[in-house]
Coordinates of C-alpha atoms and ligand atoms in Angstrom, one line a residue:
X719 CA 23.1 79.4 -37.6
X720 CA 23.1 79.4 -41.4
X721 CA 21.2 82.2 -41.6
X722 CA 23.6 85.2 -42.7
X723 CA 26.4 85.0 -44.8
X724 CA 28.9 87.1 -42.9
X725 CA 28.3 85.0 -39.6
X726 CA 29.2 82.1 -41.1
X727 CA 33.0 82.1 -40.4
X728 CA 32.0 82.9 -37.0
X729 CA 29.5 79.9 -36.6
X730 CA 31.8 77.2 -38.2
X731 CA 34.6 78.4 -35.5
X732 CA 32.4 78.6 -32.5
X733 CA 31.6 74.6 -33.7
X734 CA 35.2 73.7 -34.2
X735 CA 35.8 75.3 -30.3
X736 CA 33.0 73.1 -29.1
X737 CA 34.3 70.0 -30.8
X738 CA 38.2 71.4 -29.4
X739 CA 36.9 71.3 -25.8
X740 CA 35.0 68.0 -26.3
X741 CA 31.3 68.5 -27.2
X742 CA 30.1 65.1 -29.1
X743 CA 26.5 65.5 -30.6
X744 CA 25.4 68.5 -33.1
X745 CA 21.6 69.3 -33.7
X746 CA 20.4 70.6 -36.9
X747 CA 17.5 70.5 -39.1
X748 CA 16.5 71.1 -43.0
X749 CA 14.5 73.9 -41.1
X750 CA 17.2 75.8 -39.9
X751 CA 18.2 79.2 -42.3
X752 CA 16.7 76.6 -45.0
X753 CA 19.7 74.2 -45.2
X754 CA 21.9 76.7 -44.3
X755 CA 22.7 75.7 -40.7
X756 CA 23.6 71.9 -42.6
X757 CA 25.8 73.6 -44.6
X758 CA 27.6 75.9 -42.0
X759 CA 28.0 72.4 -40.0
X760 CA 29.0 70.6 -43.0
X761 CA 32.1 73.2 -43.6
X762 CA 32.8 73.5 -39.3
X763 CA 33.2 68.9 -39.4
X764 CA 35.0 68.3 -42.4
X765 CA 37.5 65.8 -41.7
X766 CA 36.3 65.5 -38.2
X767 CA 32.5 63.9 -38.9
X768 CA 33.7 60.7 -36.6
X769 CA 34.3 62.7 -33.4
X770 CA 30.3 63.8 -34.0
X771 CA 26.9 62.2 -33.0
X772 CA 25.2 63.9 -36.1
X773 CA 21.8 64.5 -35.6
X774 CA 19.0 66.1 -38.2
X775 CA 15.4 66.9 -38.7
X776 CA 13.3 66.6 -41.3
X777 CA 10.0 69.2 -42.2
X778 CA 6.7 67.9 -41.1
X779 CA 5.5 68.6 -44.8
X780 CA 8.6 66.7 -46.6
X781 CA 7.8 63.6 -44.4
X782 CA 5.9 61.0 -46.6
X783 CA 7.5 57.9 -47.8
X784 CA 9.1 59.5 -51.0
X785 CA 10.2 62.6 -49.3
X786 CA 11.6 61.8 -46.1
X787 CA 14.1 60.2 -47.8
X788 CA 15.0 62.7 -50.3
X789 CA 14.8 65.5 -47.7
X790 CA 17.8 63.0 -45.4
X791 CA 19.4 62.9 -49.1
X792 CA 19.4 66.5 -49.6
X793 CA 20.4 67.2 -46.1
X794 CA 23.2 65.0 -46.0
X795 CA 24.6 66.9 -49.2
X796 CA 24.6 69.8 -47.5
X797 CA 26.0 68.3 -44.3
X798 CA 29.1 66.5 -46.6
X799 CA 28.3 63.1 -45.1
X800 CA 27.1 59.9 -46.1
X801 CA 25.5 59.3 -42.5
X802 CA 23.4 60.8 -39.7
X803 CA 23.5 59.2 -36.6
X804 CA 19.8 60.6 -35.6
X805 CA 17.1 61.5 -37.8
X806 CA 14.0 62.9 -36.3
X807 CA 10.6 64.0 -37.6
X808 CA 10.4 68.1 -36.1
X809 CA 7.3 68.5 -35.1
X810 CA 4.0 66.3 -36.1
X811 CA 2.4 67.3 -39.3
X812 CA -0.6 66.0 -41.3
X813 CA 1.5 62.8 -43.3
X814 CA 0.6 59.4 -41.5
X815 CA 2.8 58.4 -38.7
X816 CA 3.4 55.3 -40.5
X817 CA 4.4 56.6 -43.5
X818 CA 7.2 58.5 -42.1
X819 CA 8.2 55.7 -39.8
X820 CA 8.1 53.2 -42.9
X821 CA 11.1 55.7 -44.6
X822 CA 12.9 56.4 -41.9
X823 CA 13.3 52.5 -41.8
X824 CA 14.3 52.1 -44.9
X825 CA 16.8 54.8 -44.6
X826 CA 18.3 53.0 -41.7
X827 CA 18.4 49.9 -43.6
X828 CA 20.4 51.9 -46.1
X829 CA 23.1 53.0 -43.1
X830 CA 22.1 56.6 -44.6
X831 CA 20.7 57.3 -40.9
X832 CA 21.6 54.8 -37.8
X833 CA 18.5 55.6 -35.5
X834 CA 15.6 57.8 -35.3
X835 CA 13.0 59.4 -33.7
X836 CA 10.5 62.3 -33.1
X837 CA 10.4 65.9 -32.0
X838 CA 7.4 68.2 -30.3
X839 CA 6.0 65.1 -29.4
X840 CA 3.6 65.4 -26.8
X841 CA 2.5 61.9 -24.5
X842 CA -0.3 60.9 -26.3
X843 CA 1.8 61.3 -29.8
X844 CA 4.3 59.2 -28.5
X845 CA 1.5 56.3 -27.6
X846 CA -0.1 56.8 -31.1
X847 CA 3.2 56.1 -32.9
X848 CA 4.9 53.2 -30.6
X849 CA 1.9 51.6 -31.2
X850 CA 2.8 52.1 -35.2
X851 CA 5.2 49.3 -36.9
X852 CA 8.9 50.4 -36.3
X853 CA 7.5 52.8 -33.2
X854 CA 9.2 50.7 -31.0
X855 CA 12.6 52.1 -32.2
X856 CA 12.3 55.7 -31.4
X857 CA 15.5 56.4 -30.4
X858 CA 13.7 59.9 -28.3
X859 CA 11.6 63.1 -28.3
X860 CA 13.4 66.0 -28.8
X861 CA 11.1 68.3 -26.4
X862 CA 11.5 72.2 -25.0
X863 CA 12.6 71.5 -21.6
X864 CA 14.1 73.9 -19.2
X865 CA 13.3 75.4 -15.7
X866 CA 10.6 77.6 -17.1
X867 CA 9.0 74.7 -19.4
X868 CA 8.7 71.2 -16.9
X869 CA 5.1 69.9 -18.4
X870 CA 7.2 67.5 -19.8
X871 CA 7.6 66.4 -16.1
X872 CA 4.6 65.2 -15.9
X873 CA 3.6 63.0 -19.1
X874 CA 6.7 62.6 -21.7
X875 CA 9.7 62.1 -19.5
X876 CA 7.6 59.1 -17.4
X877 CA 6.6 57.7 -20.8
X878 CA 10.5 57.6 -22.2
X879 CA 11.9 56.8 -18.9
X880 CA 10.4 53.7 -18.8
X881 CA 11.2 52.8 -22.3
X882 CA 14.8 53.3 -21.8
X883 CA 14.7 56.2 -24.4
X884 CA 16.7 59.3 -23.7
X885 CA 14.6 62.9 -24.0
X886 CA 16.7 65.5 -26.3
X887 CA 15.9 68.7 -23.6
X888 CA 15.7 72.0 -26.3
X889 CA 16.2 75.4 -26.1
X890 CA 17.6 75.2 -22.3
X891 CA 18.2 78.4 -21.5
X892 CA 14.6 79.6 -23.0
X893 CA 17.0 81.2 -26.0
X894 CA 18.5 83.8 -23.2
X895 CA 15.3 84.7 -21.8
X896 CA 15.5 83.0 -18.1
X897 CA 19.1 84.8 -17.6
X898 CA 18.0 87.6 -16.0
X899 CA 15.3 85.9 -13.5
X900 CA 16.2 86.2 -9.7
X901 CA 15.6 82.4 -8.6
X902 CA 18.6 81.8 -10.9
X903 CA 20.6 84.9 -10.7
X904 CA 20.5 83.9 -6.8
X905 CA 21.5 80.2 -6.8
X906 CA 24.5 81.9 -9.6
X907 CA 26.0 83.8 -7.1
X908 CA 25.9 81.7 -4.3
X909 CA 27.9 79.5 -5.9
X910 CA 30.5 81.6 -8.3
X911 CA 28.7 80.3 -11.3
X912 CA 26.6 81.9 -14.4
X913 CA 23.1 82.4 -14.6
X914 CA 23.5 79.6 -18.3
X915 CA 25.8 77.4 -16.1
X916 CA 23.2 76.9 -13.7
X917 CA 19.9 76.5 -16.1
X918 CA 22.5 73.2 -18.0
X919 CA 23.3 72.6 -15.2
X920 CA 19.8 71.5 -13.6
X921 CA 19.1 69.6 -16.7
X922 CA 22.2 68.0 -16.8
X923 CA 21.2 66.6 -13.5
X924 CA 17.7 64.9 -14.5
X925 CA 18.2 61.6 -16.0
X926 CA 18.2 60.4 -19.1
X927 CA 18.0 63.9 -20.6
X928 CA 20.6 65.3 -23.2
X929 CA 21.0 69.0 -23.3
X930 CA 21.5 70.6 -26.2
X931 CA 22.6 74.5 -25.9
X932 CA 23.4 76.9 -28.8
X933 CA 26.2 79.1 -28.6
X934 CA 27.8 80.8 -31.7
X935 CA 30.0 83.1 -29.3
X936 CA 33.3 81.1 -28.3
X937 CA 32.8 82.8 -24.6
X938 CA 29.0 81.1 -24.8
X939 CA 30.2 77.9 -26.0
X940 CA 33.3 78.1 -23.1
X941 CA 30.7 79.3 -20.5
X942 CA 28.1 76.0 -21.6
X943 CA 31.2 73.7 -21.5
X944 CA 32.3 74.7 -18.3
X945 CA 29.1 73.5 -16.7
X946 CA 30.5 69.8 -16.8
X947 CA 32.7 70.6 -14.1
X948 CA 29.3 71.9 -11.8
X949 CA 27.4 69.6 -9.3
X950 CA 24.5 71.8 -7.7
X951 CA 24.0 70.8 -4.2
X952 CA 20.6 70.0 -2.4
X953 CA 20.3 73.8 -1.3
X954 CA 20.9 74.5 -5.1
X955 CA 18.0 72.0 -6.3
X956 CA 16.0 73.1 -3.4
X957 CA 15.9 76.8 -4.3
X958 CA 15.8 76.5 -8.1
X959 CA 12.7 74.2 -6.9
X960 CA 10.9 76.9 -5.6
X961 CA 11.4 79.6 -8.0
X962 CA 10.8 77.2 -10.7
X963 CA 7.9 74.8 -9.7
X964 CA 6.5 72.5 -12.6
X965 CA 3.3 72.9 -12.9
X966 CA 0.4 71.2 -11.0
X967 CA -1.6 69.1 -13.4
X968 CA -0.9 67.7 -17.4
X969 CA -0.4 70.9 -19.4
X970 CA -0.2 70.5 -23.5
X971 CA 3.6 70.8 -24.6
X972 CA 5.1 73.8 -25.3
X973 CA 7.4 75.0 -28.7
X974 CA 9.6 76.9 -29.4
Ligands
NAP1251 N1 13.1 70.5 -32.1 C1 12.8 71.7 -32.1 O1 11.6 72.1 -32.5 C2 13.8 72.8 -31.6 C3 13.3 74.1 -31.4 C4 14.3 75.0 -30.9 C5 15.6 74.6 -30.8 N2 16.0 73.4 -31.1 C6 17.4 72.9 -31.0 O2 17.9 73.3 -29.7 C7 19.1 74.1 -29.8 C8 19.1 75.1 -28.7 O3 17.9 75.8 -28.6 P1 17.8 77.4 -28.9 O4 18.8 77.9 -29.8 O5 16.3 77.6 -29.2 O6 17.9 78.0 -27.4 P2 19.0 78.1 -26.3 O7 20.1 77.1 -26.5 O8 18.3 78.0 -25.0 O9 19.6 79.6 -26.4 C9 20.4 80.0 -27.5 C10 20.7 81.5 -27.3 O10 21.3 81.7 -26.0 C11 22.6 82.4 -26.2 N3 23.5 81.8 -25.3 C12 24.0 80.5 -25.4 N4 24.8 80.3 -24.3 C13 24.8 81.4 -23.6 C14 25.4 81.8 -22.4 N5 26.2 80.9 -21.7 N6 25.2 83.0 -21.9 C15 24.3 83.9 -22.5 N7 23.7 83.6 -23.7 C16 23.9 82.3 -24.2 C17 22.9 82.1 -27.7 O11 23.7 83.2 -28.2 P3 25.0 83.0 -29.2 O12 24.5 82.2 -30.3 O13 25.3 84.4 -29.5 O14 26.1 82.3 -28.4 C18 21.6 82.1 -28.4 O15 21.1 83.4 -28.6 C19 18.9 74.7 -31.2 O16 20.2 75.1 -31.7 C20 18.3 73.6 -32.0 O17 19.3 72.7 -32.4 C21 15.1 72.4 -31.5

């Protein structure tokens, strides 16, 4: 979103039909159409910022001590609020761990931002900065998760589980790309459902995982909604299982 001009009235109503039928957290980042998807969300909450768990990202590159904090600054401008309610670090960069993790505190000490926490981190990230003072209060890893992407199976998901920190699962339906694979398409008729309602629908189901689709068509954003109201079955779990193994060993993390 954010990214052209004349899609923007569409974007900032698809958001205010997602926050109409009850959807609670919004994901952006300074990344996204270069402060344009902040600003596109900062138009679609205006006078509705409590109803939303807010959550941003700041570039790998802006992250030092000094810039983290003027990137949140910036981005909270743009989003028309004096708050996020989760600040992340996108993807690990070349600043120290530390450094990043010293101004995200002192950003929280503000109330600018009221948790934080990483993104693209693989497991042995996740060691190197919980071993970092203020690592122990990364709120999660926001990770590419989905039934064609389950390294995370083996490595991050343990790691966070038994932290008691929540995994932010992106890209779930592989951007549109898994919507026209059989093992899904199958396990979608069978039960009267989409192909998208079936892909949340498994990730809704692991625990301690929060989904976060992208829709910007009100049907999409309808369709994704609707997959609250879905339970798949053991024969469900069971077939998606087999057409969508995770792999067999540790596998680095994939990005999107
Ligand atoms: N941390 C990171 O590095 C990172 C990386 C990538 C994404 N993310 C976050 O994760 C969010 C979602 O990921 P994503 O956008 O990459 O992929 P996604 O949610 O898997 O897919 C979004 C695409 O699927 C379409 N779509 C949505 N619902 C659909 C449905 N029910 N049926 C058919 N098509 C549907 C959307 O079209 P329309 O827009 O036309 O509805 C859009 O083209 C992003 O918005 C971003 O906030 C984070």
């Amino acid at each position: 979103m954010g990214e052209r001009k004349e899609k923007r009235p569409a974007e900032v109503a698809a958001i205010r039909l997602g926050l109409d039928l009850g959807v609670t957290l919004i994901d952006t980042a300074e990344m996204y159409g270069e402060g344009g998807a902040e600003e596109v969300i900062g138009e679609a909450v205006a006078g509705r910022r409590s109803e939303v768990f807010l959550v941003s990202k700041v570039y790998p590159h802006n992250a030092t001590r000094r810039g983290t904090v003027a990137a949140c600054e910036r981005s909270l401008r743009r989003l028309k609020t004096d708050r996020l309610d989760l600040y992340l670090l996108h993807w690990r960069g070349r600043v120290p761990l530390a450094e990043t993790l010293e101004a995200f505190e002192s950003l929280r000490s503000a109330g600018k931002i009221l948790e934080y926490g990483v993104s693209n981190f693989d497991a042995p990230d996740l060691i190197e900065a919980s071993g970092q003072r203020y690592g122990d209060r990364i709120a999660t890893d926001q990770v590419l998760y989905n039934l064609m992407h389950r390294g995370v199976e083996w490595d991050v998901l343990p790691w966070c589980r038994a932290r008691g920190v929540p995994v932010m699962a992106y890209s779930p339906i592989e951007q549109g790309a898994m919507l026209d694979l059989a093992g899904l398409k199958s396990v979608a008729s069978r039960r009267g459902i989409t192909p998208a309602q079936v892909a949340l629908a498994w990730l809704l189901h692991q625990r301690d995982t929060i989904v976060i689709p992208k829709a910007s068509d009100a049907v999409h954003v309808r369709e994704n909604l609707g997959t609250l109201d879905v339970t798949l079955d053991e024969q469900d779990r069971a077939d998606l299982e087999h057409a969508f193994p995770p792999p067999e060993g540790k596998v680095s993390l994939d990005m999107k």
